[in-house]
């Protein structure tokens, strides 16, 4: 779906400038399709990052689990905070993060990432992954 939107946008932007050659218009449409697929991929990664930070901010100090899913793309992710603790007054959380994103044409394939780690919250509110 995103590649179709991107292809339409690419065609629309290039059509006026490229009316002299169908090959150039087709190339522009393919570039638009790639850009559209890339935008949807980035949107879902941004959703995962936002849910990840929100989960770290709101975890109760014990095991907690949150999932998200996109009805538009079918992509999903989950974040589990196994425990939270203080190190010299700094809140740290052991976490597991899973994100599964199906890349649409022309970025075919499923990208699934599992990550385990520790994130610590700095005094300014940012989280730093150790």
PDB file of C-alpha atoms in Angstrom:
ATOM      1  CA  UNK A   1       0.000   0.000   0.000  1.00  0.00           C
ATOM      2  CA  UNK A   2       2.729   2.473   0.934  1.00  0.00           C
ATOM      3  CA  UNK A   3       4.618   1.780  -2.273  1.00  0.00           C
ATOM      4  CA  UNK A   4       1.434   2.484  -4.258  1.00  0.00           C
ATOM      5  CA  UNK A   5       1.015   5.822  -2.492  1.00  0.00           C
ATOM      6  CA  UNK A   6       4.690   6.609  -3.036  1.00  0.00           C
ATOM      7  CA  UNK A   7       4.510   5.591  -6.688  1.00  0.00           C
ATOM      8  CA  UNK A   8       1.527   7.878  -7.211  1.00  0.00           C
ATOM      9  CA  UNK A   9       3.317  10.737  -5.508  1.00  0.00           C
ATOM     10  CA  UNK A  10       6.486  10.102  -7.510  1.00  0.00           C
ATOM     11  CA  UNK A  11       4.555   9.997 -10.765  1.00  0.00           C
ATOM     12  CA  UNK A  12       2.648  13.170  -9.891  1.00  0.00           C
ATOM     13  CA  UNK A  13       5.782  15.115  -8.978  1.00  0.00           C
ATOM     14  CA  UNK A  14       7.735  13.999 -12.021  1.00  0.00           C
ATOM     15  CA  UNK A  15       5.026  13.987 -14.682  1.00  0.00           C
ATOM     16  CA  UNK A  16       5.159  17.681 -15.543  1.00  0.00           C
ATOM     17  CA  UNK A  17       8.948  17.769 -15.698  1.00  0.00           C
ATOM     18  CA  UNK A  18       9.323  14.505 -17.581  1.00  0.00           C
ATOM     19  CA  UNK A  19       6.594  14.591 -20.221  1.00  0.00           C
ATOM     20  CA  UNK A  20       9.265  14.134 -22.860  1.00  0.00           C
ATOM     21  CA  UNK A  21      10.083  10.532 -21.976  1.00  0.00           C
ATOM     22  CA  UNK A  22       8.092   7.622 -20.648  1.00  0.00           C
ATOM     23  CA  UNK A  23      11.250   5.934 -19.341  1.00  0.00           C
ATOM     24  CA  UNK A  24      12.060   8.915 -17.137  1.00  0.00           C
ATOM     25  CA  UNK A  25       8.492   9.019 -15.844  1.00  0.00           C
ATOM     26  CA  UNK A  26       8.633   5.277 -15.068  1.00  0.00           C
ATOM     27  CA  UNK A  27      11.952   5.713 -13.264  1.00  0.00           C
ATOM     28  CA  UNK A  28      10.493   8.559 -11.245  1.00  0.00           C
ATOM     29  CA  UNK A  29       7.510   6.380 -10.320  1.00  0.00           C
ATOM     30  CA  UNK A  30       9.829   3.599  -9.086  1.00  0.00           C
ATOM     31  CA  UNK A  31      11.792   6.098  -6.995  1.00  0.00           C
ATOM     32  CA  UNK A  32       8.490   7.330  -5.545  1.00  0.00           C
ATOM     33  CA  UNK A  33       7.482   3.748  -4.701  1.00  0.00           C
ATOM     34  CA  UNK A  34      10.772   3.201  -2.888  1.00  0.00           C
ATOM     35  CA  UNK A  35      10.349   6.476  -0.998  1.00  0.00           C
ATOM     36  CA  UNK A  36       6.792   5.558   0.036  1.00  0.00           C
ATOM     37  CA  UNK A  37       7.832   2.127   1.315  1.00  0.00           C
ATOM     38  CA  UNK A  38      10.738   3.694   3.166  1.00  0.00           C
ATOM     39  CA  UNK A  39       8.462   6.263   4.831  1.00  0.00           C
ATOM     40  CA  UNK A  40       6.099   3.580   6.150  1.00  0.00           C
ATOM     41  CA  UNK A  41       9.085   1.559   7.420  1.00  0.00           C
ATOM     42  CA  UNK A  42      10.446   4.630   9.215  1.00  0.00           C
ATOM     43  CA  UNK A  43       6.997   5.444  10.663  1.00  0.00           C
ATOM     44  CA  UNK A  44       6.742   2.005  12.276  1.00  0.00           C
ATOM     45  CA  UNK A  45      10.306   2.190  13.623  1.00  0.00           C
ATOM     46  CA  UNK A  46       9.446   5.581  15.137  1.00  0.00           C
ATOM     47  CA  UNK A  47       6.330   4.074  16.746  1.00  0.00           C
ATOM     48  CA  UNK A  48       8.487   1.320  18.247  1.00  0.00           C
ATOM     49  CA  UNK A  49      11.009   3.825  19.598  1.00  0.00           C
ATOM     50  CA  UNK A  50       8.246   5.961  21.142  1.00  0.00           C
ATOM     51  CA  UNK A  51       6.608   2.944  22.810  1.00  0.00           C
ATOM     52  CA  UNK A  52      10.047   1.794  24.000  1.00  0.00           C
ATOM     53  CA  UNK A  53      10.773   5.128  25.722  1.00  0.00           C
ATOM     54  CA  UNK A  54       7.242   5.366  27.134  1.00  0.00           C
ATOM     55  CA  UNK A  55       7.557   1.848  28.561  1.00  0.00           C
ATOM     56  CA  UNK A  56      10.887   2.678  30.196  1.00  0.00           C
ATOM     57  CA  UNK A  57       9.417   5.884  31.650  1.00  0.00           C
ATOM     58  CA  UNK A  58       6.340   4.207  33.105  1.00  0.00           C
ATOM     59  CA  UNK A  59       7.591   0.757  34.143  1.00  0.00           C
ATOM     60  CA  UNK A  60       6.694   0.121  37.774  1.00  0.00           C
ATOM     61  CA  UNK A  61      10.085  -1.305  38.770  1.00  0.00           C
ATOM     62  CA  UNK A  62       8.973  -4.878  38.275  1.00  0.00           C
ATOM     63  CA  UNK A  63       8.426  -6.975  35.154  1.00  0.00           C
ATOM     64  CA  UNK A  64       6.112  -5.263  32.666  1.00  0.00           C
ATOM     65  CA  UNK A  65       5.242  -5.991  29.045  1.00  0.00           C
ATOM     66  CA  UNK A  66       3.808  -3.755  26.300  1.00  0.00           C
ATOM     67  CA  UNK A  67       2.990  -4.530  22.661  1.00  0.00           C
ATOM     68  CA  UNK A  68       2.028  -2.314  19.746  1.00  0.00           C
ATOM     69  CA  UNK A  69       0.705  -3.057  16.282  1.00  0.00           C
ATOM     70  CA  UNK A  70      -0.029  -1.056  13.153  1.00  0.00           C
ATOM     71  CA  UNK A  71      -3.372  -1.774  11.488  1.00  0.00           C
ATOM     72  CA  UNK A  72      -2.087  -0.036   8.355  1.00  0.00           C
ATOM     73  CA  UNK A  73       1.076  -2.078   7.796  1.00  0.00           C
ATOM     74  CA  UNK A  74       0.554  -5.152   9.990  1.00  0.00           C
ATOM     75  CA  UNK A  75       3.894  -4.520  11.689  1.00  0.00           C
ATOM     76  CA  UNK A  76       4.283  -5.009  15.429  1.00  0.00           C
ATOM     77  CA  UNK A  77       6.674  -4.821  18.321  1.00  0.00           C
ATOM     78  CA  UNK A  78       6.950  -5.541  22.019  1.00  0.00           C
ATOM     79  CA  UNK A  79       8.972  -4.236  24.920  1.00  0.00           C
ATOM     80  CA  UNK A  80       9.503  -6.105  28.171  1.00  0.00           C
ATOM     81  CA  UNK A  81      11.112  -4.459  31.176  1.00  0.00           C
ATOM     82  CA  UNK A  82      12.453  -7.297  33.312  1.00  0.00           C
ATOM     83  CA  UNK A  83      13.456  -5.114  36.242  1.00  0.00           C
ATOM     84  CA  UNK A  84      14.288  -1.524  37.088  1.00  0.00           C
ATOM     85  CA  UNK A  85      16.824  -0.425  39.694  1.00  0.00           C
ATOM     86  CA  UNK A  86      18.913   2.546  40.812  1.00  0.00           C
ATOM     87  CA  UNK A  87      22.653   2.907  40.252  1.00  0.00           C
ATOM     88  CA  UNK A  88      24.050   5.917  42.134  1.00  0.00           C
ATOM     89  CA  UNK A  89      20.645   7.585  41.936  1.00  0.00           C
ATOM     90  CA  UNK A  90      20.185   6.850  38.207  1.00  0.00           C
ATOM     91  CA  UNK A  91      17.202   4.709  37.140  1.00  0.00           C
ATOM     92  CA  UNK A  92      18.249   1.758  34.970  1.00  0.00           C
ATOM     93  CA  UNK A  93      16.051  -0.897  33.363  1.00  0.00           C
ATOM     94  CA  UNK A  94      16.879  -4.309  31.948  1.00  0.00           C
ATOM     95  CA  UNK A  95      14.770  -4.731  28.820  1.00  0.00           C
ATOM     96  CA  UNK A  96      13.947  -6.942  25.881  1.00  0.00           C
ATOM     97  CA  UNK A  97      12.791  -5.294  22.662  1.00  0.00           C
ATOM     98  CA  UNK A  98      11.296  -7.128  19.671  1.00  0.00           C
ATOM     99  CA  UNK A  99      10.268  -5.389  16.461  1.00  0.00           C
ATOM    100  CA  UNK A 100       8.923  -7.143  13.362  1.00  0.00           C
ATOM    101  CA  UNK A 101       8.514  -5.046  10.235  1.00  0.00           C
ATOM    102  CA  UNK A 102       7.625  -6.380   6.803  1.00  0.00           C
ATOM    103  CA  UNK A 103       9.292  -4.251   4.192  1.00  0.00           C
ATOM    104  CA  UNK A 104       7.099  -3.557   1.199  1.00  0.00           C
ATOM    105  CA  UNK A 105       8.177  -3.425  -2.416  1.00  0.00           C
ATOM    106  CA  UNK A 106      10.861  -2.524  -3.336  1.00  0.00           C
ATOM    107  CA  UNK A 107      12.376  -3.204   0.116  1.00  0.00           C
ATOM    108  CA  UNK A 108      11.130  -6.805   0.303  1.00  0.00           C
ATOM    109  CA  UNK A 109      11.538  -8.944   3.373  1.00  0.00           C
ATOM    110  CA  UNK A 110      10.732  -9.187   7.034  1.00  0.00           C
ATOM    111  CA  UNK A 111      13.069  -7.416   9.385  1.00  0.00           C
ATOM    112  CA  UNK A 112      12.831  -8.820  12.881  1.00  0.00           C
ATOM    113  CA  UNK A 113      15.113  -7.546  15.593  1.00  0.00           C
ATOM    114  CA  UNK A 114      15.479  -8.934  19.118  1.00  0.00           C
ATOM    115  CA  UNK A 115      17.485  -6.811  21.494  1.00  0.00           C
ATOM    116  CA  UNK A 116      18.378  -7.335  25.138  1.00  0.00           C
ATOM    117  CA  UNK A 117      20.084  -4.673  27.178  1.00  0.00           C
ATOM    118  CA  UNK A 118      20.163  -2.110  29.933  1.00  0.00           C
ATOM    119  CA  UNK A 119      18.994   1.472  29.502  1.00  0.00           C
ATOM    120  CA  UNK A 120      19.676   4.189  32.075  1.00  0.00           C
ATOM    121  CA  UNK A 121      17.834   7.490  32.379  1.00  0.00           C
ATOM    122  CA  UNK A 122      19.993  10.594  32.476  1.00  0.00           C
ATOM    123  CA  UNK A 123      19.113  13.597  34.678  1.00  0.00           C
ATOM    124  CA  UNK A 124      17.723  15.422  31.603  1.00  0.00           C
ATOM    125  CA  UNK A 125      15.256  12.566  30.962  1.00  0.00           C
ATOM    126  CA  UNK A 126      17.051  10.927  28.017  1.00  0.00           C
ATOM    127  CA  UNK A 127      17.608   7.175  28.067  1.00  0.00           C
ATOM    128  CA  UNK A 128      21.075   5.868  27.242  1.00  0.00           C
ATOM    129  CA  UNK A 129      21.482   2.236  26.198  1.00  0.00           C
ATOM    130  CA  UNK A 130      24.464   0.703  27.969  1.00  0.00           C
TER     131      UNK A 130
END
